[in-house]
């Protein structure tokens, strides 16, 4: 794999990422169940390889970094199924049993028509296999896949303090549940080969 030195909001060999989305003011509700009446519209996953790093995706069309996951669709039984489905479609990931971390309380969702407030669920999970890179069947976009330490991911996203709180919760889960080490504070971002990777 190729190791790429990176700075916040820039990945060498790719260039500038899109500006951070306006999520830094959303409240992070760690471990709390989503209140009844608050719709769950999204589930993203902090998905780890055994050395303690996480997988991050870049939508090459919008130059947008994101965690694996996506919108909760009507056919999904629950947000966990959303994460499994999207991780496979977007990134060709095989993911083990997931752990609920909490949710972001989006009080003024502009992404979902007719919804004033929503919950954006966050989970952690172990990656057992990264398959070959293929286009997302829904969007036609072939995502770029990178590995980075959780707090490096937050810097790339520009998520601020609540992002670091999420990262800390994910690190605790990975260390406590799967005995994954706490990754060093390296600023390197490593691209996953197009043919995939078995961690």
mmCIF file of C-alpha atoms in Angstrom:
data_model
loop_
_atom_site.group_PDB
_atom_site.id
_atom_site.type_symbol
_atom_site.label_atom_id
_atom_site.label_comp_id
_atom_site.label_asym_id
_atom_site.label_seq_id
_atom_site.Cartn_x
_atom_site.Cartn_y
_atom_site.Cartn_z
ATOM 1 C CA UNK A 1 0.000 0.000 0.000
ATOM 2 C CA UNK A 2 1.082 3.589 -0.628
ATOM 3 C CA UNK A 3 1.548 5.821 2.427
ATOM 4 C CA UNK A 4 0.376 9.376 1.797
ATOM 5 C CA UNK A 5 1.417 12.270 4.024
ATOM 6 C CA UNK A 6 -1.615 14.446 4.721
ATOM 7 C CA UNK A 7 -2.556 17.772 6.268
ATOM 8 C CA UNK A 8 -6.029 18.771 7.501
ATOM 9 C CA UNK A 9 -8.413 18.966 4.542
ATOM 10 C CA UNK A 10 -5.737 17.925 2.038
ATOM 11 C CA UNK A 11 -4.602 14.508 0.835
ATOM 12 C CA UNK A 12 -1.460 14.482 -1.277
ATOM 13 C CA UNK A 13 -2.066 12.898 -4.650
ATOM 14 C CA UNK A 14 -5.756 13.787 -4.421
ATOM 15 C CA UNK A 15 -5.800 17.439 -3.446
ATOM 16 C CA UNK A 16 -8.185 19.554 -1.433
ATOM 17 C CA UNK A 17 -11.246 17.976 0.101
ATOM 18 C CA UNK A 18 -14.652 19.656 0.162
ATOM 19 C CA UNK A 19 -15.265 22.158 3.003
ATOM 20 C CA UNK A 20 -16.527 20.583 6.248
ATOM 21 C CA UNK A 21 -20.247 20.091 6.457
ATOM 22 C CA UNK A 22 -22.058 22.108 9.106
ATOM 23 C CA UNK A 23 -22.184 19.470 11.825
ATOM 24 C CA UNK A 24 -19.813 20.778 14.502
ATOM 25 C CA UNK A 25 -22.655 22.282 16.534
ATOM 26 C CA UNK A 26 -24.668 19.070 16.657
ATOM 27 C CA UNK A 27 -24.792 17.537 20.134
ATOM 28 C CA UNK A 28 -23.020 14.208 20.560
ATOM 29 C CA UNK A 29 -25.143 11.883 22.730
ATOM 30 C CA UNK A 30 -22.774 9.079 23.684
ATOM 31 C CA UNK A 31 -24.395 5.721 24.548
ATOM 32 C CA UNK A 32 -27.824 7.353 24.884
ATOM 33 C CA UNK A 33 -30.670 5.596 23.074
ATOM 34 C CA UNK A 34 -32.392 7.655 20.418
ATOM 35 C CA UNK A 35 -35.543 9.200 21.960
ATOM 36 C CA UNK A 36 -38.890 8.038 20.669
ATOM 37 C CA UNK A 37 -40.239 10.421 18.085
ATOM 38 C CA UNK A 38 -36.808 11.482 16.837
ATOM 39 C CA UNK A 39 -36.344 9.864 13.410
ATOM 40 C CA UNK A 40 -33.091 8.031 12.687
ATOM 41 C CA UNK A 41 -32.081 9.156 9.223
ATOM 42 C CA UNK A 42 -28.468 8.029 8.980
ATOM 43 C CA UNK A 43 -26.016 5.450 10.296
ATOM 44 C CA UNK A 44 -22.277 5.792 9.825
ATOM 45 C CA UNK A 45 -19.621 3.451 11.175
ATOM 46 C CA UNK A 46 -16.212 3.846 12.733
ATOM 47 C CA UNK A 47 -14.907 0.647 11.135
ATOM 48 C CA UNK A 48 -11.534 -0.598 12.329
ATOM 49 C CA UNK A 49 -8.740 -2.779 11.028
ATOM 50 C CA UNK A 50 -6.771 -4.712 13.683
ATOM 51 C CA UNK A 51 -3.958 -2.134 13.998
ATOM 52 C CA UNK A 52 -6.425 0.439 15.389
ATOM 53 C CA UNK A 53 -6.962 2.538 12.290
ATOM 54 C CA UNK A 54 -10.324 3.311 10.673
ATOM 55 C CA UNK A 55 -11.490 3.266 7.102
ATOM 56 C CA UNK A 56 -12.507 6.578 5.537
ATOM 57 C CA UNK A 57 -14.079 7.035 2.109
ATOM 58 C CA UNK A 58 -13.737 9.898 -0.349
ATOM 59 C CA UNK A 59 -16.545 10.591 -2.784
ATOM 60 C CA UNK A 60 -14.456 11.603 -5.800
ATOM 61 C CA UNK A 61 -17.335 13.435 -7.498
ATOM 62 C CA UNK A 62 -17.985 15.796 -4.591
ATOM 63 C CA UNK A 63 -14.474 15.532 -3.072
ATOM 64 C CA UNK A 64 -16.255 14.686 0.157
ATOM 65 C CA UNK A 65 -14.746 12.547 2.951
ATOM 66 C CA UNK A 66 -17.127 10.294 4.849
ATOM 67 C CA UNK A 67 -17.329 7.276 7.073
ATOM 68 C CA UNK A 68 -18.893 4.113 5.655
ATOM 69 C CA UNK A 69 -22.677 4.083 6.003
ATOM 70 C CA UNK A 70 -25.532 6.177 4.757
ATOM 71 C CA UNK A 71 -29.227 6.945 4.771
ATOM 72 C CA UNK A 72 -31.580 4.580 6.583
ATOM 73 C CA UNK A 73 -33.864 3.232 3.836
ATOM 74 C CA UNK A 74 -37.361 1.821 4.242
ATOM 75 C CA UNK A 75 -36.136 -1.711 3.494
ATOM 76 C CA UNK A 76 -33.615 -1.591 6.347
ATOM 77 C CA UNK A 77 -34.775 -3.384 9.488
ATOM 78 C CA UNK A 78 -32.661 -1.098 11.667
ATOM 79 C CA UNK A 79 -29.624 1.224 11.441
ATOM 80 C CA UNK A 80 -27.268 -1.734 11.825
ATOM 81 C CA UNK A 81 -28.578 -3.194 8.590
ATOM 82 C CA UNK A 82 -28.114 0.208 6.953
ATOM 83 C CA UNK A 83 -24.447 0.175 7.933
ATOM 84 C CA UNK A 84 -23.854 -3.366 6.673
ATOM 85 C CA UNK A 85 -25.632 -2.643 3.390
ATOM 86 C CA UNK A 86 -23.894 0.660 2.713
ATOM 87 C CA UNK A 87 -20.454 -0.603 3.763
ATOM 88 C CA UNK A 88 -20.774 -3.391 1.219
ATOM 89 C CA UNK A 89 -22.220 -1.219 -1.575
ATOM 90 C CA UNK A 90 -19.901 1.779 -1.136
ATOM 91 C CA UNK A 91 -16.657 0.158 -0.073
ATOM 92 C CA UNK A 92 -16.952 -3.622 -0.531
ATOM 93 C CA UNK A 93 -16.372 -4.211 3.179
ATOM 94 C CA UNK A 94 -17.157 -7.280 5.234
ATOM 95 C CA UNK A 95 -17.892 -6.097 8.779
ATOM 96 C CA UNK A 96 -18.218 -8.114 11.987
ATOM 97 C CA UNK A 97 -20.669 -7.521 14.863
ATOM 98 C CA UNK A 98 -21.175 -3.812 15.457
ATOM 99 C CA UNK A 99 -21.385 -1.783 18.662
ATOM 100 C CA UNK A 100 -23.696 1.209 19.163
ATOM 101 C CA UNK A 101 -21.753 4.335 20.150
ATOM 102 C CA UNK A 102 -24.474 6.993 20.282
ATOM 103 C CA UNK A 103 -25.982 9.582 17.990
ATOM 104 C CA UNK A 104 -25.650 13.148 16.795
ATOM 105 C CA UNK A 105 -28.711 15.305 17.409
ATOM 106 C CA UNK A 106 -29.177 17.246 14.172
ATOM 107 C CA UNK A 107 -31.626 19.968 15.152
ATOM 108 C CA UNK A 108 -32.159 21.453 11.711
ATOM 109 C CA UNK A 109 -31.663 18.820 9.065
ATOM 110 C CA UNK A 110 -31.352 20.300 5.612
ATOM 111 C CA UNK A 111 -30.607 16.927 4.030
ATOM 112 C CA UNK A 112 -33.961 15.283 4.665
ATOM 113 C CA UNK A 113 -37.061 17.015 3.297
ATOM 114 C CA UNK A 114 -39.858 17.555 5.778
ATOM 115 C CA UNK A 115 -37.731 16.699 8.839
ATOM 116 C CA UNK A 116 -36.821 19.457 11.299
ATOM 117 C CA UNK A 117 -34.637 17.322 13.570
ATOM 118 C CA UNK A 118 -33.172 13.862 13.341
ATOM 119 C CA UNK A 119 -30.695 11.428 14.868
ATOM 120 C CA UNK A 120 -27.539 10.422 13.025
ATOM 121 C CA UNK A 121 -26.412 7.154 14.602
ATOM 122 C CA UNK A 122 -22.764 6.194 14.972
ATOM 123 C CA UNK A 123 -21.492 2.640 15.446
ATOM 124 C CA UNK A 124 -18.145 0.892 15.663
ATOM 125 C CA UNK A 125 -17.254 -2.394 14.053
ATOM 126 C CA UNK A 126 -14.323 -4.611 13.011
ATOM 127 C CA UNK A 127 -13.478 -4.998 9.323
ATOM 128 C CA UNK A 128 -12.788 -8.609 8.375
ATOM 129 C CA UNK A 129 -12.192 -8.055 4.672
ATOM 130 C CA UNK A 130 -11.835 -5.194 2.162
ATOM 131 C CA UNK A 131 -12.817 -6.379 -1.298
ATOM 132 C CA UNK A 132 -11.886 -5.006 -4.720
ATOM 133 C CA UNK A 133 -12.878 -1.421 -5.457
ATOM 134 C CA UNK A 134 -16.097 -1.271 -7.513
ATOM 135 C CA UNK A 135 -18.660 1.454 -8.285
ATOM 136 C CA UNK A 136 -21.452 2.038 -5.779
ATOM 137 C CA UNK A 137 -24.540 0.541 -7.481
ATOM 138 C CA UNK A 138 -26.713 3.412 -6.234
ATOM 139 C CA UNK A 139 -24.524 6.358 -7.289
ATOM 140 C CA UNK A 140 -22.113 4.882 -9.834
ATOM 141 C CA UNK A 141 -19.227 6.457 -7.895
ATOM 142 C CA UNK A 142 -16.107 4.443 -7.133
ATOM 143 C CA UNK A 143 -15.030 5.586 -3.687
ATOM 144 C CA UNK A 144 -11.404 6.033 -2.756
ATOM 145 C CA UNK A 145 -10.627 4.119 0.437
ATOM 146 C CA UNK A 146 -8.073 5.189 3.026
ATOM 147 C CA UNK A 147 -6.918 4.074 6.452
ATOM 148 C CA UNK A 148 -6.154 6.648 9.157
ATOM 149 C CA UNK A 149 -6.141 6.924 12.923
ATOM 150 C CA UNK A 150 -9.543 7.948 14.339
ATOM 151 C CA UNK A 151 -8.441 11.421 15.411
ATOM 152 C CA UNK A 152 -6.741 11.953 12.041
ATOM 153 C CA UNK A 153 -10.095 11.162 10.429
ATOM 154 C CA UNK A 154 -11.698 13.910 12.534
ATOM 155 C CA UNK A 155 -9.068 16.402 11.356
ATOM 156 C CA UNK A 156 -9.677 15.507 7.716
ATOM 157 C CA UNK A 157 -13.412 15.954 8.203
ATOM 158 C CA UNK A 158 -13.094 19.205 10.151
ATOM 159 C CA UNK A 159 -15.561 17.945 12.739
ATOM 160 C CA UNK A 160 -14.157 19.728 15.776
ATOM 161 C CA UNK A 161 -14.642 18.715 19.405
ATOM 162 C CA UNK A 162 -17.726 16.549 18.957
ATOM 163 C CA UNK A 163 -15.842 14.619 16.292
ATOM 164 C CA UNK A 164 -13.007 13.917 18.727
ATOM 165 C CA UNK A 165 -15.600 12.778 21.282
ATOM 166 C CA UNK A 166 -16.928 10.310 18.725
ATOM 167 C CA UNK A 167 -13.404 9.117 17.963
ATOM 168 C CA UNK A 168 -12.676 8.558 21.667
ATOM 169 C CA UNK A 169 -15.868 6.500 22.039
ATOM 170 C CA UNK A 170 -14.946 4.431 18.987
ATOM 171 C CA UNK A 171 -11.388 3.845 20.246
ATOM 172 C CA UNK A 172 -12.703 2.662 23.628
ATOM 173 C CA UNK A 173 -15.052 0.228 21.907
ATOM 174 C CA UNK A 174 -12.355 -1.165 19.594
ATOM 175 C CA UNK A 175 -9.886 -1.581 22.446
ATOM 176 C CA UNK A 176 -12.382 -3.020 24.924
ATOM 177 C CA UNK A 177 -14.428 -5.276 22.630
ATOM 178 C CA UNK A 178 -11.879 -6.487 20.074
ATOM 179 C CA UNK A 179 -8.618 -5.811 21.885
ATOM 180 C CA UNK A 180 -7.424 -3.571 19.072
ATOM 181 C CA UNK A 181 -4.479 -1.339 20.026
ATOM 182 C CA UNK A 182 -4.819 2.400 20.287
ATOM 183 C CA UNK A 183 -3.201 3.607 17.075
ATOM 184 C CA UNK A 184 -0.355 6.084 17.271
ATOM 185 C CA UNK A 185 -1.009 9.745 16.538
ATOM 186 C CA UNK A 186 0.470 9.469 13.043
ATOM 187 C CA UNK A 187 -0.685 12.010 10.483
ATOM 188 C CA UNK A 188 -0.177 9.530 7.631
ATOM 189 C CA UNK A 189 -3.148 8.470 5.539
ATOM 190 C CA UNK A 190 -2.751 5.154 3.730
ATOM 191 C CA UNK A 191 -4.654 4.324 0.561
ATOM 192 C CA UNK A 192 -6.172 0.867 0.276
ATOM 193 C CA UNK A 193 -5.125 -0.911 -2.949
ATOM 194 C CA UNK A 194 -7.781 -1.166 -5.661
ATOM 195 C CA UNK A 195 -7.659 -4.945 -5.368
ATOM 196 C CA UNK A 196 -8.591 -4.766 -1.690
ATOM 197 C CA UNK A 197 -7.015 -5.981 1.519
ATOM 198 C CA UNK A 198 -7.484 -8.673 4.128
ATOM 199 C CA UNK A 199 -6.498 -6.953 7.403
#
